[in-house]
PDB file of C-alpha atoms in Angstrom:
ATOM      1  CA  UNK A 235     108.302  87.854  77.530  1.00 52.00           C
ATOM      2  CA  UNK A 236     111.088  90.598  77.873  1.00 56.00           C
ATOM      3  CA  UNK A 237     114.293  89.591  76.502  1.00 52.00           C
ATOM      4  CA  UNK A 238     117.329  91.781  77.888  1.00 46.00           C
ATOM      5  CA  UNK A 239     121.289  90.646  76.941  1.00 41.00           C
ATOM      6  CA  UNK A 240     122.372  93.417  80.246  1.00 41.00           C
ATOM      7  CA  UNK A 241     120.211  92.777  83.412  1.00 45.00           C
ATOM      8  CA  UNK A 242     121.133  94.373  86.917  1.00 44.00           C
ATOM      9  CA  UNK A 243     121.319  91.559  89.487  1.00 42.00           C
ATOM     10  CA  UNK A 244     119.827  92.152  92.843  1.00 45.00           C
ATOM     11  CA  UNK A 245     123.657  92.413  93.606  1.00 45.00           C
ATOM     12  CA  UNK A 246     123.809  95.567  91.554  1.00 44.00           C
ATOM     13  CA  UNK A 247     121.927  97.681  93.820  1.00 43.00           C
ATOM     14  CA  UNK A 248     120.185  99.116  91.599  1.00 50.00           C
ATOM     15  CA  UNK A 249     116.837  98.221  92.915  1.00 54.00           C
ATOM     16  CA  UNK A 250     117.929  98.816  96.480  1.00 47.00           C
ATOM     17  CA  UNK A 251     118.763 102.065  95.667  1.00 52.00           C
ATOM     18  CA  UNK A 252     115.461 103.290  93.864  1.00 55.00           C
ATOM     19  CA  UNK A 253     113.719 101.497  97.065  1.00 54.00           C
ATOM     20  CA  UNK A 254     115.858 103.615  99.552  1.00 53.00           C
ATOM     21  CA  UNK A 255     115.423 106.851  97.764  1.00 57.00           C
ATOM     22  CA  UNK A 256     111.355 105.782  97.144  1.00 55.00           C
ATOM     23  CA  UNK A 257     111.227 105.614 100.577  1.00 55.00           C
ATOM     24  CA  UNK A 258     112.697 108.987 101.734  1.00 58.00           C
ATOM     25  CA  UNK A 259     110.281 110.615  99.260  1.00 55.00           C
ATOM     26  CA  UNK A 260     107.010 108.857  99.808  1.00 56.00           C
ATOM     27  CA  UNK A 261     107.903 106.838 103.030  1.00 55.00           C
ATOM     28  CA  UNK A 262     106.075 109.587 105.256  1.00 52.00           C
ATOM     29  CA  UNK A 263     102.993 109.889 102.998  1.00 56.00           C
ATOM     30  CA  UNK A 264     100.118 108.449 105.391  1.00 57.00           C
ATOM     31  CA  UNK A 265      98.692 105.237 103.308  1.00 61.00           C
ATOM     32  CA  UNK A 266      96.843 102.119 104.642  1.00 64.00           C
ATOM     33  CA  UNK A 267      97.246 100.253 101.316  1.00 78.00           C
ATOM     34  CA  UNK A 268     100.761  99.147 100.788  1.00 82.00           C
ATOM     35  CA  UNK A 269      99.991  98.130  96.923  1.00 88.00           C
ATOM     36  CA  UNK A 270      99.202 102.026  96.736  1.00 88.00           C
ATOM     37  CA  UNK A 271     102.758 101.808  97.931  1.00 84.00           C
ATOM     38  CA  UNK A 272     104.398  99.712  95.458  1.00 87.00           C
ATOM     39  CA  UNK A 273     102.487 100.991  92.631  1.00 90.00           C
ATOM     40  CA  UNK A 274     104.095 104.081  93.784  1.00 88.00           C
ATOM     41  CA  UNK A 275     107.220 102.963  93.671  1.00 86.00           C
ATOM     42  CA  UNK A 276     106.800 101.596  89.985  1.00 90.00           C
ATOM     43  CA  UNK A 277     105.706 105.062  88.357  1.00 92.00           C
ATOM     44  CA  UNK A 278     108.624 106.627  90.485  1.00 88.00           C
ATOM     45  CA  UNK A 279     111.124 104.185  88.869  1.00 88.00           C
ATOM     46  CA  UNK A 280     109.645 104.718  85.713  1.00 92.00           C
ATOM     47  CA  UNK A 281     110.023 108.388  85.861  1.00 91.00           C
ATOM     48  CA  UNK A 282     113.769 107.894  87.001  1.00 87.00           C
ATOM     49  CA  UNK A 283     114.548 105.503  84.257  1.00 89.00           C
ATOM     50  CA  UNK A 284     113.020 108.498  81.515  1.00 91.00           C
ATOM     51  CA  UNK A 285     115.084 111.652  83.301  1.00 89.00           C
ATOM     52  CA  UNK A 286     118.265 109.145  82.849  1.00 88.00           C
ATOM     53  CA  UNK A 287     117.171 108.686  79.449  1.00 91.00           C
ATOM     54  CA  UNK A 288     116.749 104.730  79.303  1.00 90.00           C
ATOM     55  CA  UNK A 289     114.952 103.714  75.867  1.00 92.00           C
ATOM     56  CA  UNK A 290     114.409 100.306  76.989  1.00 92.00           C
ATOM     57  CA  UNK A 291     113.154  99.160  80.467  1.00 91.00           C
ATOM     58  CA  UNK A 292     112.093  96.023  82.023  1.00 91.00           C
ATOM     59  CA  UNK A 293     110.095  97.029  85.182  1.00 91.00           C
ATOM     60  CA  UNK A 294     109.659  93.570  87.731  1.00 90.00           C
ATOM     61  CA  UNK A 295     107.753  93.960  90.672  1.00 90.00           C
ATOM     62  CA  UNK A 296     106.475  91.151  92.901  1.00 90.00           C
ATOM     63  CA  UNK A 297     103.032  92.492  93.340  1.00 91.00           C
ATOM     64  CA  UNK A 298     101.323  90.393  90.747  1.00 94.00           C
ATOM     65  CA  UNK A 299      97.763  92.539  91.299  1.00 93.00           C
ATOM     66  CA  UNK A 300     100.066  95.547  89.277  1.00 94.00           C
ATOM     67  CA  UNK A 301     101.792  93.757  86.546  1.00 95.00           C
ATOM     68  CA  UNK A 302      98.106  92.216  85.969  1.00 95.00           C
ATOM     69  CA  UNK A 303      96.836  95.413  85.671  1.00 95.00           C
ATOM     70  CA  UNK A 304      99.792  97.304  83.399  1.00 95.00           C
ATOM     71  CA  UNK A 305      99.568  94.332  81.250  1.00 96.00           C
ATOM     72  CA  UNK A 306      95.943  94.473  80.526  1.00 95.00           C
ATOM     73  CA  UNK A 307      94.407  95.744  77.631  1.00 92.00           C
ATOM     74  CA  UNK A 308      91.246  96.619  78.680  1.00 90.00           C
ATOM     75  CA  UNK A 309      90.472  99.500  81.479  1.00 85.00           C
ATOM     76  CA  UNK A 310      91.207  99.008  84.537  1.00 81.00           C
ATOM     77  CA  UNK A 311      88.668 100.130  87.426  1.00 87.00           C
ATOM     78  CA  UNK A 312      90.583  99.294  90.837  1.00 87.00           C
ATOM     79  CA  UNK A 313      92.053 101.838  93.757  1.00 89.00           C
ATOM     80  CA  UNK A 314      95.130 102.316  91.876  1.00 91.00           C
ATOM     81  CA  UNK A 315      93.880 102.833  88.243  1.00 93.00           C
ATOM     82  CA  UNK A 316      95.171 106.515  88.013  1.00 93.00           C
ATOM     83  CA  UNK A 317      98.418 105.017  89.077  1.00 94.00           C
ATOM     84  CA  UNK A 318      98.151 102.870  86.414  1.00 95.00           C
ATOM     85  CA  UNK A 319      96.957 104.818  84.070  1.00 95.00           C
ATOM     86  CA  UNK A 320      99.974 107.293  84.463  1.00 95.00           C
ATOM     87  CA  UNK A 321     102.728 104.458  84.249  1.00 96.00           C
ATOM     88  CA  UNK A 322     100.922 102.445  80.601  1.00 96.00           C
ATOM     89  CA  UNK A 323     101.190 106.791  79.317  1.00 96.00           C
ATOM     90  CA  UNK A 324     104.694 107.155  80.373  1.00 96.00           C
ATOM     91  CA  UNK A 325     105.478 103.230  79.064  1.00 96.00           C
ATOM     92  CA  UNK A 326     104.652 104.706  75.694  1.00 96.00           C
ATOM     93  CA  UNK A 327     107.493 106.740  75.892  1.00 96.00           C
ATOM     94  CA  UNK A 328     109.976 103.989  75.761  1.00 95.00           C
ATOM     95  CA  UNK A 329     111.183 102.770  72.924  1.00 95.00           C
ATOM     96  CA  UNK A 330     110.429  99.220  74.691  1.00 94.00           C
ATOM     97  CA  UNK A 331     108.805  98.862  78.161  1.00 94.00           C
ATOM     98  CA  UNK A 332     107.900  95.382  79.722  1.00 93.00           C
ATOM     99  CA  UNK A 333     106.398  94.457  82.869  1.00 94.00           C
ATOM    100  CA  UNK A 334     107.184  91.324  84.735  1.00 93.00           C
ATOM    101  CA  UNK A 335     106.417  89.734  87.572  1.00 93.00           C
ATOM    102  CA  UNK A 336     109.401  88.005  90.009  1.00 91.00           C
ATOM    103  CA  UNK A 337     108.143  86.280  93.036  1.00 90.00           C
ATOM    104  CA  UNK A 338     109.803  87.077  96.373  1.00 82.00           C
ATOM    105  CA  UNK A 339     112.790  84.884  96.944  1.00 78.00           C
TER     106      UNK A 339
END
């Protein structure tokens, strides 16, 4: 379990923002599989988080089929493994990078 002593709320915006500007990027990108989508979204945040130079990131997402999968040790063989596979390689990066899952509220 991450442990963090400074955590955004959902009140911060912070989230809401990366959505927004996710969105205007990859919102027109023709997909059928919305967890494409939010694993996406995940490697875009990541990537954000390393040009603002964060060391430390806790990355929550409330798809529980991606956290599964960055968490996992062994390889990972489903539709968004490259995905995946890009986001555990830039995790490495970090000084600290942890992946949890939030359900919605």
């Amino acid at each position: 379990m991450c442990e963090s002593k400074l955590k955004a709320s959902r009140e911060d915006g912070l989230g809401t923002g990366f959505y927004q500007r996710f969105w205007q990027i990859m919102g027109k990108k023709d997909c059928s599989e919305p967890t494409i989508h939010v694993a996406l979204y995940c490697a875009f945040a990541m990537q954000f988080a390393l040009e603002m130079g964060f060391a430390k990131i806790i990355l929550e997402s409330d798809s529980r089929t991606i956290i599964k999968n960055l968490q996992a040790t062994k390889e990972d063989y489903s539709e968004i493994r490259l995905i995946i596979w890009d986001e555990k390689a830039l995790a490495r990066i970090f000084s600290s990078c942890c992946f949890e899952f939030v359900a919605r509220e």
